Amino acid sequence: KNQVEQSPQSLIILEGKNCTLQCNYTVSPFSNLRWYKQDTGRGPVSLTIMTFSENTKSNGRYTATLDADTKQSSLHITASQLSDSASYICVVSARAGNNRKLIWGLGTSLAVNP
Amino acid sequence: NAGVTQTPKFRVLKTGQSMTLLCAQDMNHEYMYWYRQDPGMGLRLIHYSVGEGTTAKGEVPDGYNVSRLKKQNFLLGLESAAPSQTSVYFCAIRSGWNTGELFFGEGSRLTVL
């Protein structure tokens, strides 16, 4: 069964600190992996999209890693800001013939406190 | 979330009532999607469209209908609302099929009493 599991479920950090969010998946055949940021009451916003051959991808203070062998991804946030408080969702795209299916994780809720 | 507009943003319905959610895009993308988001569950795909005049079922299509008469608009209809359809609904658009980025609307919060 295709699944995406994220940890931790929630996290509280102080402003300026770094943190790492984890995503483990059992999706086959793998197409790509995405990280989204969802602010409370808003729609998800794409942070990164990683294909099989990409190990690391950065978007400002956000750095995503992908280990296709162990089927794990992480999202590292550097020098956190209050505006980083949000839910971070890992999404894995699975190939299904000519189609693609997105398997969504439940997200990690991050709170950055002053 | 510029480029994807959902209306209405909030709505309260009584069981059995009908309503339509409108998703409008100004990015000329082919692919449009309707998702629902519920506590403790990942986003679930209701219906999607790969172009004007086409629609297809997603994971949870029962109780919903859709239409894509114009490329820029994707409508989601509830013919007879049920309390189980209380949710936040998101419309999304995408330029490409595989690695294309998804752009989401702001969401429509629907409560069915």
PDB file of C-alpha atoms in Angstrom:
ATOM      1  CA  LYS A   1       0.000   0.000   0.000  1.00  0.00           C
ATOM      2  CA  ASN A   2       1.343   3.440  -0.920  1.00  0.00           C
ATOM      3  CA  GLN A   3       1.921   5.465   2.206  1.00  0.00           C
ATOM      4  CA  VAL A   4       3.670   8.632   3.301  1.00  0.00           C
ATOM      5  CA  GLU A   5       4.534   9.043   6.967  1.00  0.00           C
ATOM      6  CA  GLN A   6       5.834  12.239   8.505  1.00  0.00           C
ATOM      7  CA  SER A   7       7.504  12.891  11.811  1.00  0.00           C
ATOM      8  CA  PRO A   8       7.277  14.507  14.186  1.00  0.00           C
ATOM      9  CA  GLN A   9       3.569  15.209  14.148  1.00  0.00           C
ATOM     10  CA  SER A  10       4.225  18.584  15.752  1.00  0.00           C
ATOM     11  CA  LEU A  11       7.246  20.597  16.747  1.00  0.00           C
ATOM     12  CA  ILE A  12       7.894  23.760  18.727  1.00  0.00           C
ATOM     13  CA  ILE A  13      11.162  25.645  18.329  1.00  0.00           C
ATOM     14  CA  LEU A  14      12.537  29.043  19.237  1.00  0.00           C
ATOM     15  CA  GLU A  15      13.043  31.694  16.625  1.00  0.00           C
ATOM     16  CA  GLY A  16      16.489  31.493  15.075  1.00  0.00           C
ATOM     17  CA  LYS A  17      16.906  27.778  15.689  1.00  0.00           C
ATOM     18  CA  ASN A  18      17.196  25.112  13.021  1.00  0.00           C
ATOM     19  CA  CYS A  19      14.954  22.091  12.658  1.00  0.00           C
ATOM     20  CA  THR A  20      14.568  19.005  10.510  1.00  0.00           C
ATOM     21  CA  LEU A  21      11.333  17.355   9.472  1.00  0.00           C
ATOM     22  CA  GLN A  22      11.212  13.756   8.299  1.00  0.00           C
ATOM     23  CA  CYS A  23       9.245  11.958   5.602  1.00  0.00           C
ATOM     24  CA  ASN A  24       9.300   8.201   5.016  1.00  0.00           C
ATOM     25  CA  TYR A  25       7.426   6.707   2.121  1.00  0.00           C
ATOM     26  CA  THR A  26       6.470   3.340   0.740  1.00  0.00           C
ATOM     27  CA  VAL A  27       5.425   4.418  -2.734  1.00  0.00           C
ATOM     28  CA  SER A  28       6.144   2.459  -5.845  1.00  0.00           C
ATOM     29  CA  PRO A  29       6.886   3.131  -8.576  1.00  0.00           C
ATOM     30  CA  PHE A  30       8.309   6.447  -7.423  1.00  0.00           C
ATOM     31  CA  SER A  31       8.060   9.493  -9.634  1.00  0.00           C
ATOM     32  CA  ASN A  32       8.921  12.528  -7.512  1.00  0.00           C
ATOM     33  CA  LEU A  33       8.674  13.945  -3.983  1.00  0.00           C
ATOM     34  CA  ARG A  34       7.357  17.340  -3.023  1.00  0.00           C
ATOM     35  CA  TRP A  35       7.319  19.444   0.104  1.00  0.00           C
ATOM     36  CA  TYR A  36       4.535  21.954   0.656  1.00  0.00           C
ATOM     37  CA  LYS A  37       4.057  24.639   3.282  1.00  0.00           C
ATOM     38  CA  GLN A  38       0.525  25.321   4.438  1.00  0.00           C
ATOM     39  CA  ASP A  39      -0.205  28.346   6.582  1.00  0.00           C
ATOM     40  CA  THR A  40      -3.288  28.170   8.790  1.00  0.00           C
ATOM     41  CA  GLY A  41      -6.387  28.900   6.740  1.00  0.00           C
ATOM     42  CA  ARG A  42      -4.487  28.973   3.441  1.00  0.00           C
ATOM     43  CA  GLY A  43      -3.811  26.593   0.592  1.00  0.00           C
ATOM     44  CA  PRO A  44      -0.547  24.614   0.364  1.00  0.00           C
ATOM     45  CA  VAL A  45       2.383  26.310  -1.333  1.00  0.00           C
ATOM     46  CA  SER A  46       5.101  24.313  -3.058  1.00  0.00           C
ATOM     47  CA  LEU A  47       8.607  24.491  -1.564  1.00  0.00           C
ATOM     48  CA  THR A  48      10.474  21.879  -3.607  1.00  0.00           C
ATOM     49  CA  ILE A  49       9.983  19.079  -6.109  1.00  0.00           C
ATOM     50  CA  MET A  50      12.647  16.357  -6.207  1.00  0.00           C
ATOM     51  CA  THR A  51      13.056  13.639  -8.772  1.00  0.00           C
ATOM     52  CA  PHE A  52      14.761  10.282  -8.320  1.00  0.00           C
ATOM     53  CA  SER A  53      18.200  11.572  -9.274  1.00  0.00           C
ATOM     54  CA  GLU A  54      18.209  14.598  -6.982  1.00  0.00           C
ATOM     55  CA  ASN A  55      19.715  14.236  -3.504  1.00  0.00           C
ATOM     56  CA  THR A  56      19.472  17.800  -2.263  1.00  0.00           C
ATOM     57  CA  LYS A  57      17.490  20.839  -3.260  1.00  0.00           C
ATOM     58  CA  SER A  58      17.375  24.248  -1.610  1.00  0.00           C
ATOM     59  CA  ASN A  59      14.840  27.040  -1.618  1.00  0.00           C
ATOM     60  CA  GLY A  60      16.161  29.885   0.492  1.00  0.00           C
ATOM     61  CA  ARG A  61      16.345  28.714   4.114  1.00  0.00           C
ATOM     62  CA  TYR A  62      14.654  25.427   3.195  1.00  0.00           C
ATOM     63  CA  THR A  63      16.768  22.452   2.152  1.00  0.00           C
ATOM     64  CA  ALA A  64      15.226  19.150   1.165  1.00  0.00           C
ATOM     65  CA  THR A  65      17.102  15.875   0.885  1.00  0.00           C
ATOM     66  CA  LEU A  66      16.062  12.652  -0.742  1.00  0.00           C
ATOM     67  CA  ASP A  67      17.432   9.154  -0.268  1.00  0.00           C
ATOM     68  CA  ALA A  68      15.647   7.015  -2.819  1.00  0.00           C
ATOM     69  CA  ASP A  69      17.327   3.851  -1.547  1.00  0.00           C
ATOM     70  CA  THR A  70      15.961   4.146   1.981  1.00  0.00           C
ATOM     71  CA  LYS A  71      12.839   5.994   0.786  1.00  0.00           C
ATOM     72  CA  GLN A  72      13.381   8.875   3.127  1.00  0.00           C
ATOM     73  CA  SER A  73      13.294  12.614   2.731  1.00  0.00           C
ATOM     74  CA  SER A  74      13.968  15.448   5.113  1.00  0.00           C
ATOM     75  CA  LEU A  75      13.234  19.147   5.137  1.00  0.00           C
ATOM     76  CA  HIS A  76      15.737  21.274   7.003  1.00  0.00           C
ATOM     77  CA  ILE A  77      14.818  24.802   8.012  1.00  0.00           C
ATOM     78  CA  THR A  78      17.708  27.085   8.870  1.00  0.00           C
ATOM     79  CA  ALA A  79      17.534  30.113  11.158  1.00  0.00           C
ATOM     80  CA  SER A  80      13.791  29.782  11.685  1.00  0.00           C
ATOM     81  CA  GLN A  81      11.505  32.799  11.589  1.00  0.00           C
ATOM     82  CA  LEU A  82       8.077  33.354  13.086  1.00  0.00           C
ATOM     83  CA  SER A  83       6.638  33.173   9.585  1.00  0.00           C
ATOM     84  CA  ASP A  84       7.849  29.575   9.308  1.00  0.00           C
ATOM     85  CA  SER A  85       5.024  28.557  11.658  1.00  0.00           C
ATOM     86  CA  ALA A  86       2.896  26.338   9.448  1.00  0.00           C
ATOM     87  CA  SER A  87       2.156  22.764   8.487  1.00  0.00           C
ATOM     88  CA  TYR A  88       4.737  21.118   6.241  1.00  0.00           C
ATOM     89  CA  ILE A  89       3.402  18.383   4.029  1.00  0.00           C
ATOM     90  CA  CYS A  90       5.369  15.720   2.184  1.00  0.00           C
ATOM     91  CA  VAL A  91       3.785  14.428  -1.011  1.00  0.00           C
ATOM     92  CA  VAL A  92       5.027  11.562  -3.144  1.00  0.00           C
ATOM     93  CA  SER A  93       4.012  11.085  -6.758  1.00  0.00           C
ATOM     94  CA  ALA A  94       3.542   7.500  -7.902  1.00  0.00           C
ATOM     95  CA  ARG A  95       3.455   6.368 -11.496  1.00  0.00           C
ATOM     96  CA  ALA A  96       0.374   4.432 -12.495  1.00  0.00           C
ATOM     97  CA  GLY A  97       0.687   3.623 -16.180  1.00  0.00           C
ATOM     98  CA  ASN A  98       0.318   6.911 -18.018  1.00  0.00           C
ATOM     99  CA  ASN A  99      -1.107   8.542 -14.930  1.00  0.00           C
ATOM    100  CA  ARG A 100       0.378   9.957 -11.761  1.00  0.00           C
ATOM    101  CA  LYS A 101      -1.097   9.686  -8.294  1.00  0.00           C
ATOM    102  CA  LEU A 102      -0.158  11.989  -5.425  1.00  0.00           C
ATOM    103  CA  ILE A 103       0.064  10.403  -1.966  1.00  0.00           C
ATOM    104  CA  TRP A 104      -0.167  13.073   0.712  1.00  0.00           C
ATOM    105  CA  GLY A 105       1.323  12.884   4.179  1.00  0.00           C
ATOM    106  CA  LEU A 106      -0.529  14.264   7.190  1.00  0.00           C
ATOM    107  CA  GLY A 107       2.016  17.007   7.706  1.00  0.00           C
ATOM    108  CA  THR A 108       4.198  18.255  10.543  1.00  0.00           C
ATOM    109  CA  SER A 109       2.831  21.216  12.421  1.00  0.00           C
ATOM    110  CA  LEU A 110       5.672  23.613  13.222  1.00  0.00           C
ATOM    111  CA  ALA A 111       5.375  26.438  15.712  1.00  0.00           C
ATOM    112  CA  VAL A 112       8.186  28.966  15.921  1.00  0.00           C
ATOM    113  CA  ASN A 113       8.070  30.947  19.143  1.00  0.00           C
ATOM    114  CA  PRO A 114       9.831  34.257  19.858  1.00  0.00           C
TER     115      PRO A 114
ATOM    116  CA  ASN B   1      -1.925  31.876  -4.096  1.00  0.00           C
ATOM    117  CA  ALA B   2      -2.403  34.358  -6.898  1.00  0.00           C
ATOM    118  CA  GLY B   3      -3.931  32.904 -10.044  1.00  0.00           C
ATOM    119  CA  VAL B   4      -6.482  30.566  -8.424  1.00  0.00           C
ATOM    120  CA  THR B   5      -9.666  32.024  -6.991  1.00  0.00           C
ATOM    121  CA  GLN B   6     -12.265  30.000  -5.123  1.00  0.00           C
ATOM    122  CA  THR B   7     -15.786  31.151  -4.329  1.00  0.00           C
ATOM    123  CA  PRO B   8     -17.398  31.110  -1.883  1.00  0.00           C
ATOM    124  CA  LYS B   9     -14.833  31.037   0.897  1.00  0.00           C
ATOM    125  CA  PHE B  10     -17.330  29.996   3.545  1.00  0.00           C
ATOM    126  CA  ARG B  11     -20.742  28.365   3.350  1.00  0.00           C
ATOM    127  CA  VAL B  12     -23.138  26.687   5.739  1.00  0.00           C
ATOM    128  CA  LEU B  13     -25.669  24.267   4.280  1.00  0.00           C
ATOM    129  CA  LYS B  14     -28.444  22.145   5.633  1.00  0.00           C
ATOM    130  CA  THR B  15     -28.512  18.442   4.863  1.00  0.00           C
ATOM    131  CA  GLY B  16     -30.039  17.872   1.455  1.00  0.00           C
ATOM    132  CA  GLN B  17     -29.312  21.319   0.058  1.00  0.00           C
ATOM    133  CA  SER B  18     -27.285  21.763  -3.079  1.00  0.00           C
ATOM    134  CA  MET B  19     -24.494  24.162  -3.914  1.00  0.00           C
ATOM    135  CA  THR B  20     -21.662  24.786  -6.341  1.00  0.00           C
ATOM    136  CA  LEU B  21     -18.081  25.793  -5.631  1.00  0.00           C
ATOM    137  CA  LEU B  22     -16.318  27.755  -8.340  1.00  0.00           C
ATOM    138  CA  CYS B  23     -12.625  27.622  -9.097  1.00  0.00           C
ATOM    139  CA  ALA B  24     -11.294  30.203 -11.538  1.00  0.00           C
ATOM    140  CA  GLN B  25      -7.737  30.424 -12.829  1.00  0.00           C
ATOM    141  CA  ASP B  26      -5.914  33.083 -14.820  1.00  0.00           C
ATOM    142  CA  MET B  27      -2.781  31.040 -15.596  1.00  0.00           C
ATOM    143  CA  ASN B  28      -4.106  29.153 -18.644  1.00  0.00           C
ATOM    144  CA  HIS B  29      -3.171  25.767 -17.187  1.00  0.00           C
ATOM    145  CA  GLU B  30      -4.715  22.585 -18.536  1.00  0.00           C
ATOM    146  CA  TYR B  31      -4.953  20.573 -15.343  1.00  0.00           C
ATOM    147  CA  MET B  32      -7.358  21.466 -12.558  1.00  0.00           C
ATOM    148  CA  TYR B  33      -8.157  19.552  -9.377  1.00  0.00           C
ATOM    149  CA  TRP B  34     -10.584  19.552  -6.493  1.00  0.00           C
ATOM    150  CA  TYR B  35      -9.333  18.271  -3.125  1.00  0.00           C
ATOM    151  CA  ARG B  36     -10.854  18.044   0.305  1.00  0.00           C
ATOM    152  CA  GLN B  37      -8.881  18.370   3.524  1.00  0.00           C
ATOM    153  CA  ASP B  38     -10.106  16.882   6.777  1.00  0.00           C
ATOM    154  CA  PRO B  39      -8.452  16.720  10.212  1.00  0.00           C
ATOM    155  CA  GLY B  40      -6.208  13.682  10.583  1.00  0.00           C
ATOM    156  CA  MET B  41      -6.250  12.915   6.868  1.00  0.00           C
ATOM    157  CA  GLY B  42      -4.088  13.946   3.983  1.00  0.00           C
ATOM    158  CA  LEU B  43      -5.552  15.869   1.088  1.00  0.00           C
ATOM    159  CA  ARG B  44      -7.860  13.641  -0.922  1.00  0.00           C
ATOM    160  CA  LEU B  45      -8.576  14.096  -4.602  1.00  0.00           C
ATOM    161  CA  ILE B  46     -12.264  14.369  -5.465  1.00  0.00           C
ATOM    162  CA  HIS B  47     -12.290  15.047  -9.214  1.00  0.00           C
ATOM    163  CA  TYR B  48      -9.895  16.449 -11.728  1.00  0.00           C
ATOM    164  CA  SER B  49      -9.782  17.730 -15.295  1.00  0.00           C
ATOM    165  CA  VAL B  50      -7.043  17.506 -17.892  1.00  0.00           C
ATOM    166  CA  GLY B  51      -8.566  20.113 -20.166  1.00  0.00           C
ATOM    167  CA  GLU B  52     -11.659  21.976 -21.225  1.00  0.00           C
ATOM    168  CA  GLY B  53     -14.644  19.679 -21.557  1.00  0.00           C
ATOM    169  CA  THR B  54     -13.013  16.785 -19.685  1.00  0.00           C
ATOM    170  CA  THR B  55     -13.432  15.514 -16.134  1.00  0.00           C
ATOM    171  CA  ALA B  56     -12.354  12.404 -14.265  1.00  0.00           C
ATOM    172  CA  LYS B  57     -12.934  10.831 -10.872  1.00  0.00           C
ATOM    173  CA  GLY B  58     -10.378  10.964  -8.110  1.00  0.00           C
ATOM    174  CA  GLU B  59     -10.169   9.006  -4.872  1.00  0.00           C
ATOM    175  CA  VAL B  60     -13.414  10.201  -3.251  1.00  0.00           C
ATOM    176  CA  PRO B  61     -15.836  11.264  -6.005  1.00  0.00           C
ATOM    177  CA  ASP B  62     -19.112  10.012  -4.500  1.00  0.00           C
ATOM    178  CA  GLY B  63     -21.621  12.744  -3.758  1.00  0.00           C
ATOM    179  CA  TYR B  64     -19.896  15.282  -5.991  1.00  0.00           C
ATOM    180  CA  ASN B  65     -20.167  16.320  -9.624  1.00  0.00           C
ATOM    181  CA  VAL B  66     -17.909  18.575 -11.658  1.00  0.00           C
ATOM    182  CA  SER B  67     -17.898  20.468 -14.914  1.00  0.00           C
ATOM    183  CA  ARG B  68     -15.214  22.178 -17.006  1.00  0.00           C
ATOM    184  CA  LEU B  69     -17.153  24.016 -19.683  1.00  0.00           C
ATOM    185  CA  LYS B  70     -14.507  26.731 -19.949  1.00  0.00           C
ATOM    186  CA  LYS B  71     -10.771  26.205 -19.585  1.00  0.00           C
ATOM    187  CA  GLN B  72     -10.449  28.755 -16.827  1.00  0.00           C
ATOM    188  CA  ASN B  73     -13.280  27.460 -14.631  1.00  0.00           C
ATOM    189  CA  PHE B  74     -13.744  24.198 -12.758  1.00  0.00           C
ATOM    190  CA  LEU B  75     -16.988  23.770 -10.843  1.00  0.00           C
ATOM    191  CA  LEU B  76     -17.610  21.357  -7.983  1.00  0.00           C
ATOM    192  CA  GLY B  77     -21.231  20.576  -7.205  1.00  0.00           C
ATOM    193  CA  LEU B  78     -22.943  18.965  -4.261  1.00  0.00           C
ATOM    194  CA  GLU B  79     -26.411  17.855  -5.325  1.00  0.00           C
ATOM    195  CA  SER B  80     -27.623  16.773  -1.884  1.00  0.00           C
ATOM    196  CA  ALA B  81     -25.227  17.811   0.858  1.00  0.00           C
ATOM    197  CA  ALA B  82     -24.495  15.454   3.745  1.00  0.00           C
ATOM    198  CA  PRO B  83     -22.759  16.156   7.081  1.00  0.00           C
ATOM    199  CA  SER B  84     -19.870  13.926   5.903  1.00  0.00           C
ATOM    200  CA  GLN B  85     -19.138  16.575   3.276  1.00  0.00           C
ATOM    201  CA  THR B  86     -18.248  19.118   5.922  1.00  0.00           C
ATOM    202  CA  SER B  87     -14.685  19.922   4.975  1.00  0.00           C
ATOM    203  CA  VAL B  88     -12.284  22.445   3.536  1.00  0.00           C
ATOM    204  CA  TYR B  89     -12.190  22.235  -0.242  1.00  0.00           C
ATOM    205  CA  PHE B  90      -9.157  23.255  -2.252  1.00  0.00           C
ATOM    206  CA  CYS B  91      -8.870  23.812  -5.942  1.00  0.00           C
ATOM    207  CA  ALA B  92      -5.480  23.389  -7.568  1.00  0.00           C
ATOM    208  CA  ILE B  93      -4.036  23.893 -11.028  1.00  0.00           C
ATOM    209  CA  ARG B  94      -0.948  22.490 -12.685  1.00  0.00           C
ATOM    210  CA  SER B  95       0.918  23.252 -15.860  1.00  0.00           C
ATOM    211  CA  GLY B  96       2.395  19.820 -16.487  1.00  0.00           C
ATOM    212  CA  TRP B  97       1.393  16.251 -15.750  1.00  0.00           C
ATOM    213  CA  ASN B  98       4.394  14.932 -13.835  1.00  0.00           C
ATOM    214  CA  THR B  99       6.752  17.461 -12.317  1.00  0.00           C
ATOM    215  CA  GLY B 100       4.600  20.509 -12.837  1.00  0.00           C
ATOM    216  CA  GLU B 101       4.047  22.564  -9.739  1.00  0.00           C
ATOM    217  CA  LEU B 102       0.606  22.597  -8.113  1.00  0.00           C
ATOM    218  CA  PHE B 103      -0.891  25.998  -7.323  1.00  0.00           C
ATOM    219  CA  PHE B 104      -3.692  25.987  -4.776  1.00  0.00           C
ATOM    220  CA  GLY B 105      -6.536  28.346  -4.095  1.00  0.00           C
ATOM    221  CA  GLU B 106      -7.271  29.754  -0.647  1.00  0.00           C
ATOM    222  CA  GLY B 107      -9.839  27.089   0.152  1.00  0.00           C
ATOM    223  CA  SER B 108     -13.590  26.986   0.714  1.00  0.00           C
ATOM    224  CA  ARG B 109     -14.821  25.977   4.152  1.00  0.00           C
ATOM    225  CA  LEU B 110     -18.126  24.139   3.931  1.00  0.00           C
ATOM    226  CA  THR B 111     -20.247  23.117   6.894  1.00  0.00           C
ATOM    227  CA  VAL B 112     -23.243  20.835   6.437  1.00  0.00           C
ATOM    228  CA  LEU B 113     -25.642  20.769   9.369  1.00  0.00           C
TER     229      LEU B 113
END
